[in-house]
Amino acid sequence: MTNPLYEDLFGKHAGRETPFLYLVDGKTWTHAAFLAEAARYAHVLIQAGLAPGDRVAVQIEKSPNALALYAACVQAGLVFLPLNTAYTVEELSYFLDNSGARTVICDPTQETALAPVTAAKDICVFTLDATGEGNLAKEARTKPDTYETVPRTSDDLAAFLYTSGTTGRSKGAMLTQSNLLSNAKTLVDYWRFTDKDVLLHALPIFHTHGLFVGTNITLLAGGAMAFLPKFQLDDVIAMMPRATSMMGVPTFYTRLLDDERFTKELAAHMRLFISGSAPLLPETHAKFEARTGHRILERYGMTETNMNTSNPYDGERRAGTVGFPLPGVEVKVTDPDTGESLPEDTVGQIEVRGPNVFQGYWQMPEKTGAELRADGFFITGDLGKFDKKGYLHIVGRNKDLIISGGYNIYPKEIELLLDAQAGVLESAVIGVPHADFGETVVGVIVPEPKAKPDLEAISEAAKTSLARFKHPRELVLVDALPRNAMGKVQKNILREQFKDLFVPA
Ligand code: MCA
Ligand code: AMP
């Protein structure tokens, strides 16, 4: 096979006039139409001077066309680099610099704002909007609807996904064709996906969850997707009768449970509901079962590793656990100091090894070396334990991370911004419980002596620099930060102090 990822996901559907994407407006995209659009995009990109291995940065709204761009990159041997549409120009500029991407595809409304950045870096810009219009689409219309697939091996890079870090700098996780394909194959079997499946797809397609888990599995199994622009309750409820399965972050499930139109009858025909990206509260699991009779299947993954563990399809789906290591994936719980494996029921750091584990962070050998051991085990930064039945429980994090509505937020990045504001001596950013997003961001600020920081001006500064989902939902002033004997800020004390800000006790 000359390009395994392309052949297994896309190429094998060539000529199939069967539905692939069902849209909210009633339209349908067949596999054939999808592949033709992808081929046309591949022509445009290659004629713009891109060569196999080049990174293509993509920051556009979710649409069938946006997904076709992924297929185009795989077919042309380009490295797909999807970016959250919420990222600001400042954030995007960093990703372009760091990745060395020579092309960016953005929404037409962003072109002017990006111009200073792309001109300075001599980056080629194409546009594509949520309706599939833009100069990429315009040029594509003049191109043939087949493209000769570029040969790639399974060790070639297929995608870069940026993940933030504890130092505040995002890191490009390098994923090969076989990282993606091996995981998708395992999950198709484990979760019993077939060509009869229609996945209710309401996740964004710039992260592992919506792009690789949802989309790759559906394509590999030969199924279809009810493809929604985003998670919007009316659309989800309207499209559910068409679907057989759904994947979501816990916020999807709590929002569904808060809506009385989500009934047992509506979900009766569904085969499977899967949750991941953030902890699903056992209480949500129980409520969901009481309402629908379905037990949500929870699994655990990371950008760097795709999926690592999953509750079983047939056996007991245990609330509050992320199940068993997937076939072919080794998971161990180790002592953070010695790296030795720990016995069951003992909390330690979770490490993962397998064909799913990424190749390292792009041009960051020290960071790669710190997290990816020479023997292939990746130190996830999550804390957990195996119980007596072999289920993995995630009990905390060894990394300073907030997960809000399934998006990861690294406090350091926000602290650096807060610390740079007038009148701020220092700051600590914490996650506190939030009914809708699970956790939300609070900035705790210590003013300089006699200073009175302008909290509104600080919020404004956050708007220019940081994506909306990272903005502190509350800024609070304190006299001093609690520190331990080593001088380290005790965020656990702050989290306790402010835990009722959004979810009153
Ligand atoms: C939107 N906002 C958010 C979030 N999403 N703020 C904090 N956290 C968020 N996750 C902002 C909006 O910009 C808006 O700002 C305000 O909050 C309210 O927005 P709302 O309309 O309620 O939100 P939404 O547009 O409905 O989005 C919520 C969402 C979405 C549907 C939960 O965030 C989502 O689709 N999350 C999924 C993320 C995901 O795919 N994660 C997987 C990562 P304003 O004040 O301007 O109105 S991959 C991963 O983690 C690993 C590999 C894994 O295991 O899967
Ligand atoms: P990301 O960096 O966006 O890939 O997020 C990966 C992180 O999400 C993991 O390291 C975990 O902390 C968290 N995560 C993913 N799935 C789950 C889950 N089912 N339960 C708890 N945390 C999860």
mmCIF file with all atom_site columns, N, CA, C and O and ligand atoms in Angstrom, residues 161-164 207-209 250 275-280 298-309 321-322 378 380-383 394-397 399 401 403 406-410, ligand 2:
data_model
loop_
_atom_site.group_PDB
_atom_site.id
_atom_site.type_symbol
_atom_site.label_atom_id
_atom_site.label_alt_id
_atom_site.label_comp_id
_atom_site.label_asym_id
_atom_site.label_entity_id
_atom_site.label_seq_id
_atom_site.pdbx_PDB_ins_code
_atom_site.Cartn_x
_atom_site.Cartn_y
_atom_site.Cartn_z
_atom_site.occupancy
_atom_site.B_iso_or_equiv
_atom_site.pdbx_formal_charge
_atom_site.auth_seq_id
_atom_site.auth_comp_id
_atom_site.auth_asym_id
_atom_site.auth_atom_id
_atom_site.pdbx_PDB_model_num
ATOM   1   N N   . LEU A 1 161 ? -0.627  18.171 16.228 1.00 0.00 ? 161 LEU A N   1
ATOM   2   C CA  . LEU A 1 161 ? -1.674  18.768 17.050 1.00 0.00 ? 161 LEU A CA  1
ATOM   3   C C   . LEU A 1 161 ? -0.991  19.474 18.200 1.00 0.00 ? 161 LEU A C   1
ATOM   4   O O   . LEU A 1 161 ? -0.167  18.853 18.887 1.00 0.00 ? 161 LEU A O   1
ATOM   5   N N   . TYR A 1 162 ? -1.311  20.741 18.376 1.00 0.00 ? 162 TYR A N   1
ATOM   6   C CA  . TYR A 1 162 ? -0.647  21.487 19.443 1.00 0.00 ? 162 TYR A CA  1
ATOM   7   C C   . TYR A 1 162 ? -1.339  21.264 20.767 1.00 0.00 ? 162 TYR A C   1
ATOM   8   O O   . TYR A 1 162 ? -2.559  21.230 20.858 1.00 0.00 ? 162 TYR A O   1
ATOM   9   N N   . THR A 1 163 ? -0.506  21.081 21.780 1.00 0.00 ? 163 THR A N   1
ATOM   10  C CA  . THR A 1 163 ? -1.037  20.896 23.122 1.00 0.00 ? 163 THR A CA  1
ATOM   11  C C   . THR A 1 163 ? -0.230  21.805 24.029 1.00 0.00 ? 163 THR A C   1
ATOM   12  O O   . THR A 1 163 ? 0.975   21.941 23.843 1.00 0.00 ? 163 THR A O   1
ATOM   13  N N   . SER A 1 164 ? -0.923  22.460 24.956 1.00 0.00 ? 164 SER A N   1
ATOM   14  C CA  . SER A 1 164 ? -0.220  23.441 25.783 1.00 0.00 ? 164 SER A CA  1
ATOM   15  C C   . SER A 1 164 ? 0.684   22.748 26.774 1.00 0.00 ? 164 SER A C   1
ATOM   16  O O   . SER A 1 164 ? 0.599   21.548 26.969 1.00 0.00 ? 164 SER A O   1
ATOM   17  N N   . HIS A 1 207 ? -9.440  18.796 17.177 1.00 0.00 ? 207 HIS A N   1
ATOM   18  C CA  . HIS A 1 207 ? -8.819  18.041 18.262 1.00 0.00 ? 207 HIS A CA  1
ATOM   19  C C   . HIS A 1 207 ? -8.926  16.543 17.974 1.00 0.00 ? 207 HIS A C   1
ATOM   20  O O   . HIS A 1 207 ? -9.770  16.107 17.184 1.00 0.00 ? 207 HIS A O   1
ATOM   21  N N   . THR A 1 208 ? -8.131  15.794 18.718 1.00 0.00 ? 208 THR A N   1
ATOM   22  C CA  . THR A 1 208 ? -8.118  14.336 18.589 1.00 0.00 ? 208 THR A CA  1
ATOM   23  C C   . THR A 1 208 ? -9.525  13.728 18.664 1.00 0.00 ? 208 THR A C   1
ATOM   24  O O   . THR A 1 208 ? -9.876  12.869 17.858 1.00 0.00 ? 208 THR A O   1
ATOM   25  N N   . HIS A 1 209 ? -10.307 14.195 19.621 1.00 0.00 ? 209 HIS A N   1
ATOM   26  C CA  . HIS A 1 209 ? -11.605 13.571 19.865 1.00 0.00 ? 209 HIS A CA  1
ATOM   27  C C   . HIS A 1 209 ? -12.498 13.592 18.612 1.00 0.00 ? 209 HIS A C   1
ATOM   28  O O   . HIS A 1 209 ? -12.957 12.549 18.143 1.00 0.00 ? 209 HIS A O   1
ATOM   29  N N   . PRO A 1 250 ? -18.114 15.400 28.639 1.00 0.00 ? 250 PRO A N   1
ATOM   30  C CA  . PRO A 1 250 ? -19.186 15.331 29.641 1.00 0.00 ? 250 PRO A CA  1
ATOM   31  C C   . PRO A 1 250 ? -20.207 16.472 29.542 1.00 0.00 ? 250 PRO A C   1
ATOM   32  O O   . PRO A 1 250 ? -21.400 16.262 29.797 1.00 0.00 ? 250 PRO A O   1
ATOM   33  N N   . SER A 1 275 ? -18.048 8.783  26.175 1.00 0.00 ? 275 SER A N   1
ATOM   34  C CA  . SER A 1 275 ? -17.605 10.057 26.757 1.00 0.00 ? 275 SER A CA  1
ATOM   35  C C   . SER A 1 275 ? -16.106 10.038 26.997 1.00 0.00 ? 275 SER A C   1
ATOM   36  O O   . SER A 1 275 ? -15.523 9.002  27.316 1.00 0.00 ? 275 SER A O   1
ATOM   37  N N   . GLY A 1 276 ? -15.503 11.213 26.858 1.00 0.00 ? 276 GLY A N   1
ATOM   38  C CA  . GLY A 1 276 ? -14.071 11.335 27.150 1.00 0.00 ? 276 GLY A CA  1
ATOM   39  C C   . GLY A 1 276 ? -13.623 12.766 27.091 1.00 0.00 ? 276 GLY A C   1
ATOM   40  O O   . GLY A 1 276 ? -14.448 13.682 26.936 1.00 0.00 ? 276 GLY A O   1
ATOM   41  N N   . SER A 1 277 ? -12.329 12.989 27.253 1.00 0.00 ? 277 SER A N   1
ATOM   42  C CA  . SER A 1 277 ? -11.642 14.291 27.240 1.00 0.00 ? 277 SER A CA  1
ATOM   43  C C   . SER A 1 277 ? -11.624 14.961 28.610 1.00 0.00 ? 277 SER A C   1
ATOM   44  O O   . SER A 1 277 ? -10.829 15.857 28.844 1.00 0.00 ? 277 SER A O   1
ATOM   45  N N   . ALA A 1 278 ? -12.542 14.570 29.472 1.00 0.00 ? 278 ALA A N   1
ATOM   46  C CA  . ALA A 1 278 ? -12.631 15.135 30.825 1.00 0.00 ? 278 ALA A CA  1
ATOM   47  C C   . ALA A 1 278 ? -13.389 14.126 31.675 1.00 0.00 ? 278 ALA A C   1
ATOM   48  O O   . ALA A 1 278 ? -14.088 13.266 31.121 1.00 0.00 ? 278 ALA A O   1
ATOM   49  N N   . PRO A 1 279 ? -13.248 14.226 33.000 1.00 0.00 ? 279 PRO A N   1
ATOM   50  C CA  . PRO A 1 279 ? -13.925 13.225 33.844 1.00 0.00 ? 279 PRO A CA  1
ATOM   51  C C   . PRO A 1 279 ? -15.439 13.323 33.768 1.00 0.00 ? 279 PRO A C   1
ATOM   52  O O   . PRO A 1 279 ? -15.999 14.411 33.873 1.00 0.00 ? 279 PRO A O   1
ATOM   53  N N   . LEU A 1 280 ? -16.077 12.176 33.600 1.00 0.00 ? 280 LEU A N   1
ATOM   54  C CA  . LEU A 1 280 ? -17.541 12.109 33.626 1.00 0.00 ? 280 LEU A CA  1
ATOM   55  C C   . LEU A 1 280 ? -17.927 11.795 35.077 1.00 0.00 ? 280 LEU A C   1
ATOM   56  O O   . LEU A 1 280 ? -17.513 10.755 35.609 1.00 0.00 ? 280 LEU A O   1
ATOM   57  N N   . GLU A 1 298 ? -17.132 5.221  29.067 1.00 0.00 ? 298 GLU A N   1
ATOM   58  C CA  . GLU A 1 298 ? -16.091 6.247  29.232 1.00 0.00 ? 298 GLU A CA  1
ATOM   59  C C   . GLU A 1 298 ? -14.724 5.682  28.851 1.00 0.00 ? 298 GLU A C   1
ATOM   60  O O   . GLU A 1 298 ? -14.384 4.553  29.182 1.00 0.00 ? 298 GLU A O   1
ATOM   61  N N   . ARG A 1 299 ? -13.972 6.535  28.166 1.00 0.00 ? 299 ARG A N   1
ATOM   62  C CA  . ARG A 1 299 ? -12.619 6.129  27.737 1.00 0.00 ? 299 ARG A CA  1
ATOM   63  C C   . ARG A 1 299 ? -11.653 7.268  28.055 1.00 0.00 ? 299 ARG A C   1
ATOM   64  O O   . ARG A 1 299 ? -12.056 8.389  28.394 1.00 0.00 ? 299 ARG A O   1
ATOM   65  N N   . TYR A 1 300 ? -10.347 6.981  27.909 1.00 0.00 ? 300 TYR A N   1
ATOM   66  C CA  . TYR A 1 300 ? -9.321  7.957  28.297 1.00 0.00 ? 300 TYR A CA  1
ATOM   67  C C   . TYR A 1 300 ? -8.287  8.088  27.187 1.00 0.00 ? 300 TYR A C   1
ATOM   68  O O   . TYR A 1 300 ? -7.779  7.082  26.678 1.00 0.00 ? 300 TYR A O   1
ATOM   69  N N   . GLY A 1 301 ? -7.998  9.337  26.815 1.00 0.00 ? 301 GLY A N   1
ATOM   70  C CA  . GLY A 1 301 ? -7.002  9.550  25.768 1.00 0.00 ? 301 GLY A CA  1
ATOM   71  C C   . GLY A 1 301 ? -6.263  10.847 25.956 1.00 0.00 ? 301 GLY A C   1
ATOM   72  O O   . GLY A 1 301 ? -6.500  11.587 26.918 1.00 0.00 ? 301 GLY A O   1
ATOM   73  N N   . MET A 1 302 ? -5.360  11.100 25.044 1.00 0.00 ? 302 MET A N   1
ATOM   74  C CA  . MET A 1 302 ? -4.572  12.337 25.050 1.00 0.00 ? 302 MET A CA  1
ATOM   75  C C   . MET A 1 302 ? -4.194  12.690 23.619 1.00 0.00 ? 302 MET A C   1
ATOM   76  O O   . MET A 1 302 ? -4.101  11.795 22.767 1.00 0.00 ? 302 MET A O   1
ATOM   77  N N   . THR A 1 303 ? -3.889  13.942 23.402 1.00 0.00 ? 303 THR A N   1
ATOM   78  C CA  . THR A 1 303 ? -3.423  14.368 22.085 1.00 0.00 ? 303 THR A CA  1
ATOM   79  C C   . THR A 1 303 ? -2.186  13.563 21.684 1.00 0.00 ? 303 THR A C   1
ATOM   80  O O   . THR A 1 303 ? -2.039  13.162 20.530 1.00 0.00 ? 303 THR A O   1
ATOM   81  N N   . GLU A 1 304 ? -1.288  13.336 22.618 1.00 0.00 ? 304 GLU A N   1
ATOM   82  C CA  . GLU A 1 304 ? -0.023  12.664 22.318 1.00 0.00 ? 304 GLU A CA  1
ATOM   83  C C   . GLU A 1 304 ? -0.178  11.167 22.057 1.00 0.00 ? 304 GLU A C   1
ATOM   84  O O   . GLU A 1 304 ? 0.734   10.538 21.538 1.00 0.00 ? 304 GLU A O   1
ATOM   85  N N   . THR A 1 305 ? -1.299  10.598 22.482 1.00 0.00 ? 305 THR A N   1
ATOM   86  C CA  . THR A 1 305 ? -1.406  9.140  22.453 1.00 0.00 ? 305 THR A CA  1
ATOM   87  C C   . THR A 1 305 ? -2.681  8.616  21.788 1.00 0.00 ? 305 THR A C   1
ATOM   88  O O   . THR A 1 305 ? -2.865  7.397  21.730 1.00 0.00 ? 305 THR A O   1
ATOM   89  N N   . ASN A 1 306 ? -3.540  9.479  21.322 1.00 0.00 ? 306 ASN A N   1
ATOM   90  C CA  . ASN A 1 306 ? -4.885  9.007  20.939 1.00 0.00 ? 306 ASN A CA  1
ATOM   91  C C   . ASN A 1 306 ? -5.506  8.295  22.151 1.00 0.00 ? 306 ASN A C   1
ATOM   92  O O   . ASN A 1 306 ? -5.241  8.691  23.274 1.00 0.00 ? 306 ASN A O   1
ATOM   93  N N   . MET A 1 307 ? -6.224  7.205  21.907 1.00 0.00 ? 307 MET A N   1
ATOM   94  C CA  . MET A 1 307 ? -6.934  6.584  23.035 1.00 0.00 ? 307 MET A CA  1
ATOM   95  C C   . MET A 1 307 ? -6.092  5.500  23.708 1.00 0.00 ? 307 MET A C   1
ATOM   96  O O   . MET A 1 307 ? -5.430  4.711  23.033 1.00 0.00 ? 307 MET A O   1
ATOM   97  N N   . ASN A 1 308 ? -6.132  5.492  25.038 1.00 0.00 ? 308 ASN A N   1
ATOM   98  C CA  . ASN A 1 308 ? -5.314  4.564  25.824 1.00 0.00 ? 308 ASN A CA  1
ATOM   99  C C   . ASN A 1 308 ? -6.125  3.451  26.481 1.00 0.00 ? 308 ASN A C   1
ATOM   100 O O   . ASN A 1 308 ? -5.708  2.301  26.500 1.00 0.00 ? 308 ASN A O   1
ATOM   101 N N   . THR A 1 309 ? -7.234  3.843  27.081 1.00 0.00 ? 309 THR A N   1
ATOM   102 C CA  . THR A 1 309 ? -8.039  2.859  27.821 1.00 0.00 ? 309 THR A CA  1
ATOM   103 C C   . THR A 1 309 ? -9.508  3.082  27.486 1.00 0.00 ? 309 THR A C   1
ATOM   104 O O   . THR A 1 309 ? -9.891  4.174  27.051 1.00 0.00 ? 309 THR A O   1
ATOM   105 N N   . THR A 1 321 ? -14.542 5.302  36.286 1.00 0.00 ? 321 THR A N   1
ATOM   106 C CA  . THR A 1 321 ? -13.303 4.688  35.816 1.00 0.00 ? 321 THR A CA  1
ATOM   107 C C   . THR A 1 321 ? -13.199 4.886  34.305 1.00 0.00 ? 321 THR A C   1
ATOM   108 O O   . THR A 1 321 ? -14.201 5.174  33.642 1.00 0.00 ? 321 THR A O   1
ATOM   109 N N   . VAL A 1 322 ? -11.975 4.700  33.783 1.00 0.00 ? 322 VAL A N   1
ATOM   110 C CA  . VAL A 1 322 ? -11.790 4.824  32.331 1.00 0.00 ? 322 VAL A CA  1
ATOM   111 C C   . VAL A 1 322 ? -11.505 3.456  31.717 1.00 0.00 ? 322 VAL A C   1
ATOM   112 O O   . VAL A 1 322 ? -11.011 3.364  30.594 1.00 0.00 ? 322 VAL A O   1
ATOM   113 N N   . PHE A 1 378 ? 5.309   6.823  27.703 1.00 0.00 ? 378 PHE A N   1
ATOM   114 C CA  . PHE A 1 378 ? 5.013   8.257  27.759 1.00 0.00 ? 378 PHE A CA  1
ATOM   115 C C   . PHE A 1 378 ? 4.417   8.579  29.132 1.00 0.00 ? 378 PHE A C   1
ATOM   116 O O   . PHE A 1 378 ? 3.470   7.927  29.579 1.00 0.00 ? 378 PHE A O   1
ATOM   117 N N   . THR A 1 380 ? 2.151   10.522 31.208 1.00 0.00 ? 380 THR A N   1
ATOM   118 C CA  . THR A 1 380 ? 0.969   11.315 30.818 1.00 0.00 ? 380 THR A CA  1
ATOM   119 C C   . THR A 1 380 ? 0.761   12.572 31.655 1.00 0.00 ? 380 THR A C   1
ATOM   120 O O   . THR A 1 380 ? 0.104   13.496 31.205 1.00 0.00 ? 380 THR A O   1
ATOM   121 N N   . GLY A 1 381 ? 1.261   12.559 32.895 1.00 0.00 ? 381 GLY A N   1
ATOM   122 C CA  . GLY A 1 381 ? 0.978   13.684 33.788 1.00 0.00 ? 381 GLY A CA  1
ATOM   123 C C   . GLY A 1 381 ? -0.332  13.486 34.538 1.00 0.00 ? 381 GLY A C   1
ATOM   124 O O   . GLY A 1 381 ? -0.710  14.307 35.371 1.00 0.00 ? 381 GLY A O   1
ATOM   125 N N   . ASP A 1 382 ? -1.032  12.386 34.236 1.00 0.00 ? 382 ASP A N   1
ATOM   126 C CA  . ASP A 1 382 ? -2.254  12.077 34.989 1.00 0.00 ? 382 ASP A CA  1
ATOM   127 C C   . ASP A 1 382 ? -1.909  11.128 36.133 1.00 0.00 ? 382 ASP A C   1
ATOM   128 O O   . ASP A 1 382 ? -1.006  10.298 36.012 1.00 0.00 ? 382 ASP A O   1
ATOM   129 N N   . LEU A 1 383 ? -2.658  11.255 37.212 1.00 0.00 ? 383 LEU A N   1
ATOM   130 C CA  . LEU A 1 383 ? -2.457  10.371 38.359 1.00 0.00 ? 383 LEU A CA  1
ATOM   131 C C   . LEU A 1 383 ? -3.616  9.390  38.423 1.00 0.00 ? 383 LEU A C   1
ATOM   132 O O   . LEU A 1 383 ? -4.774  9.775  38.227 1.00 0.00 ? 383 LEU A O   1
ATOM   133 N N   . ILE A 1 394 ? -8.767  7.554  37.097 1.00 0.00 ? 394 ILE A N   1
ATOM   134 C CA  . ILE A 1 394 ? -7.934  8.768  37.073 1.00 0.00 ? 394 ILE A CA  1
ATOM   135 C C   . ILE A 1 394 ? -8.334  9.569  38.312 1.00 0.00 ? 394 ILE A C   1
ATOM   136 O O   . ILE A 1 394 ? -9.514  9.916  38.460 1.00 0.00 ? 394 ILE A O   1
ATOM   137 N N   . VAL A 1 395 ? -7.359  9.822  39.180 1.00 0.00 ? 395 VAL A N   1
ATOM   138 C CA  . VAL A 1 395 ? -7.744  10.471 40.438 1.00 0.00 ? 395 VAL A CA  1
ATOM   139 C C   . VAL A 1 395 ? -7.227  11.898 40.535 1.00 0.00 ? 395 VAL A C   1
ATOM   140 O O   . VAL A 1 395 ? -7.565  12.625 41.466 1.00 0.00 ? 395 VAL A O   1
ATOM   141 N N   . GLY A 1 396 ? -6.416  12.325 39.607 1.00 0.00 ? 396 GLY A N   1
ATOM   142 C CA  . GLY A 1 396 ? -5.905  13.692 39.674 1.00 0.00 ? 396 GLY A CA  1
ATOM   143 C C   . GLY A 1 396 ? -4.875  13.906 38.597 1.00 0.00 ? 396 GLY A C   1
ATOM   144 O O   . GLY A 1 396 ? -4.710  13.095 37.688 1.00 0.00 ? 396 GLY A O   1
ATOM   145 N N   . ARG A 1 397 ? -4.173  15.020 38.720 1.00 0.00 ? 397 ARG A N   1
ATOM   146 C CA  . ARG A 1 397 ? -3.175  15.358 37.696 1.00 0.00 ? 397 ARG A CA  1
ATOM   147 C C   . ARG A 1 397 ? -1.882  15.789 38.357 1.00 0.00 ? 397 ARG A C   1
ATOM   148 O O   . ARG A 1 397 ? -1.901  16.519 39.334 1.00 0.00 ? 397 ARG A O   1
ATOM   149 N N   . LYS A 1 399 ? 0.111   17.439 36.620 1.00 0.00 ? 399 LYS A N   1
ATOM   150 C CA  . LYS A 1 399 ? 0.427   18.606 35.806 1.00 0.00 ? 399 LYS A CA  1
ATOM   151 C C   . LYS A 1 399 ? -0.588  19.679 36.160 1.00 0.00 ? 399 LYS A C   1
ATOM   152 O O   . LYS A 1 399 ? -1.717  19.364 36.532 1.00 0.00 ? 399 LYS A O   1
ATOM   153 N N   . LEU A 1 401 ? -3.115  21.711 35.154 1.00 0.00 ? 401 LEU A N   1
ATOM   154 C CA  . LEU A 1 401 ? -3.992  21.760 33.980 1.00 0.00 ? 401 LEU A CA  1
ATOM   155 C C   . LEU A 1 401 ? -5.432  21.946 34.426 1.00 0.00 ? 401 LEU A C   1
ATOM   156 O O   . LEU A 1 401 ? -5.864  21.368 35.408 1.00 0.00 ? 401 LEU A O   1
ATOM   157 N N   . ILE A 1 403 ? -9.360  21.577 32.821 1.00 0.00 ? 403 ILE A N   1
ATOM   158 C CA  . ILE A 1 403 ? -10.123 21.131 31.645 1.00 0.00 ? 403 ILE A CA  1
ATOM   159 C C   . ILE A 1 403 ? -11.525 21.738 31.728 1.00 0.00 ? 403 ILE A C   1
ATOM   160 O O   . ILE A 1 403 ? -12.283 21.437 32.638 1.00 0.00 ? 403 ILE A O   1
ATOM   161 N N   . GLY A 1 406 ? -14.009 20.247 28.119 1.00 0.00 ? 406 GLY A N   1
ATOM   162 C CA  . GLY A 1 406 ? -13.210 19.373 27.250 1.00 0.00 ? 406 GLY A CA  1
ATOM   163 C C   . GLY A 1 406 ? -11.997 20.072 26.646 1.00 0.00 ? 406 GLY A C   1
ATOM   164 O O   . GLY A 1 406 ? -11.187 19.435 25.994 1.00 0.00 ? 406 GLY A O   1
ATOM   165 N N   . TYR A 1 407 ? -11.879 21.389 26.839 1.00 0.00 ? 407 TYR A N   1
ATOM   166 C CA  . TYR A 1 407 ? -10.688 22.091 26.343 1.00 0.00 ? 407 TYR A CA  1
ATOM   167 C C   . TYR A 1 407 ? -9.640  22.170 27.455 1.00 0.00 ? 407 TYR A C   1
ATOM   168 O O   . TYR A 1 407 ? -9.974  22.522 28.598 1.00 0.00 ? 407 TYR A O   1
ATOM   169 N N   . ASN A 1 408 ? -8.389  21.915 27.077 1.00 0.00 ? 408 ASN A N   1
ATOM   170 C CA  . ASN A 1 408 ? -7.316  21.998 28.063 1.00 0.00 ? 408 ASN A CA  1
ATOM   171 C C   . ASN A 1 408 ? -6.789  23.419 28.166 1.00 0.00 ? 408 ASN A C   1
ATOM   172 O O   . ASN A 1 408 ? -6.534  24.072 27.153 1.00 0.00 ? 408 ASN A O   1
ATOM   173 N N   . ILE A 1 409 ? -6.583  23.843 29.392 1.00 0.00 ? 409 ILE A N   1
ATOM   174 C CA  . ILE A 1 409 ? -6.087  25.193 29.642 1.00 0.00 ? 409 ILE A CA  1
ATOM   175 C C   . ILE A 1 409 ? -4.930  25.074 30.618 1.00 0.00 ? 409 ILE A C   1
ATOM   176 O O   . ILE A 1 409 ? -5.087  24.481 31.692 1.00 0.00 ? 409 ILE A O   1
ATOM   177 N N   . TYR A 1 410 ? -3.773  25.596 30.232 1.00 0.00 ? 410 TYR A N   1
ATOM   178 C CA  . TYR A 1 410 ? -2.613  25.531 31.114 1.00 0.00 ? 410 TYR A CA  1
ATOM   179 C C   . TYR A 1 410 ? -2.471  26.853 31.855 1.00 0.00 ? 410 TYR A C   1
ATOM   180 O O   . TYR A 1 410 ? -2.251  27.899 31.246 1.00 0.00 ? 410 TYR A O   1
HETATM 181 P P1  . AMP B 2 .   ? -5.476  16.779 25.650 1.00 0.00 ? 2   AMP B P1  1
HETATM 182 O O1  . AMP B 2 .   ? -4.188  17.380 26.055 1.00 0.00 ? 2   AMP B O1  1
HETATM 183 O O2  . AMP B 2 .   ? -6.455  17.784 25.128 1.00 0.00 ? 2   AMP B O2  1
HETATM 184 O O3  . AMP B 2 .   ? -5.226  15.676 24.740 1.00 0.00 ? 2   AMP B O3  1
HETATM 185 O O4  . AMP B 2 .   ? -6.130  16.204 26.964 1.00 0.00 ? 2   AMP B O4  1
HETATM 186 C C1  . AMP B 2 .   ? -5.683  15.033 27.558 1.00 0.00 ? 2   AMP B C1  1
HETATM 187 C C2  . AMP B 2 .   ? -6.047  15.018 29.001 1.00 0.00 ? 2   AMP B C2  1
HETATM 188 O O5  . AMP B 2 .   ? -7.461  14.988 29.146 1.00 0.00 ? 2   AMP B O5  1
HETATM 189 C C3  . AMP B 2 .   ? -5.560  13.784 29.709 1.00 0.00 ? 2   AMP B C3  1
HETATM 190 O O6  . AMP B 2 .   ? -4.201  13.870 30.069 1.00 0.00 ? 2   AMP B O6  1
HETATM 191 C C4  . AMP B 2 .   ? -6.494  13.734 30.894 1.00 0.00 ? 2   AMP B C4  1
HETATM 192 O O7  . AMP B 2 .   ? -6.044  14.606 31.920 1.00 0.00 ? 2   AMP B O7  1
HETATM 193 C C5  . AMP B 2 .   ? -7.788  14.273 30.324 1.00 0.00 ? 2   AMP B C5  1
HETATM 194 N N1  . AMP B 2 .   ? -8.756  13.219 30.006 1.00 0.00 ? 2   AMP B N1  1
HETATM 195 C C6  . AMP B 2 .   ? -9.039  12.650 28.819 1.00 0.00 ? 2   AMP B C6  1
HETATM 196 N N2  . AMP B 2 .   ? -10.007 11.721 28.953 1.00 0.00 ? 2   AMP B N2  1
HETATM 197 C C7  . AMP B 2 .   ? -10.355 11.704 30.263 1.00 0.00 ? 2   AMP B C7  1
HETATM 198 C C8  . AMP B 2 .   ? -11.305 10.984 31.040 1.00 0.00 ? 2   AMP B C8  1
HETATM 199 N N3  . AMP B 2 .   ? -12.131 10.107 30.511 1.00 0.00 ? 2   AMP B N3  1
HETATM 200 N N4  . AMP B 2 .   ? -11.338 11.237 32.370 1.00 0.00 ? 2   AMP B N4  1
HETATM 201 C C9  . AMP B 2 .   ? -10.519 12.132 32.945 1.00 0.00 ? 2   AMP B C9  1
HETATM 202 N N5  . AMP B 2 .   ? -9.624  12.867 32.269 1.00 0.00 ? 2   AMP B N5  1
HETATM 203 C C10 . AMP B 2 .   ? -9.542  12.656 30.935 1.00 0.00 ? 2   AMP B C10 1
#
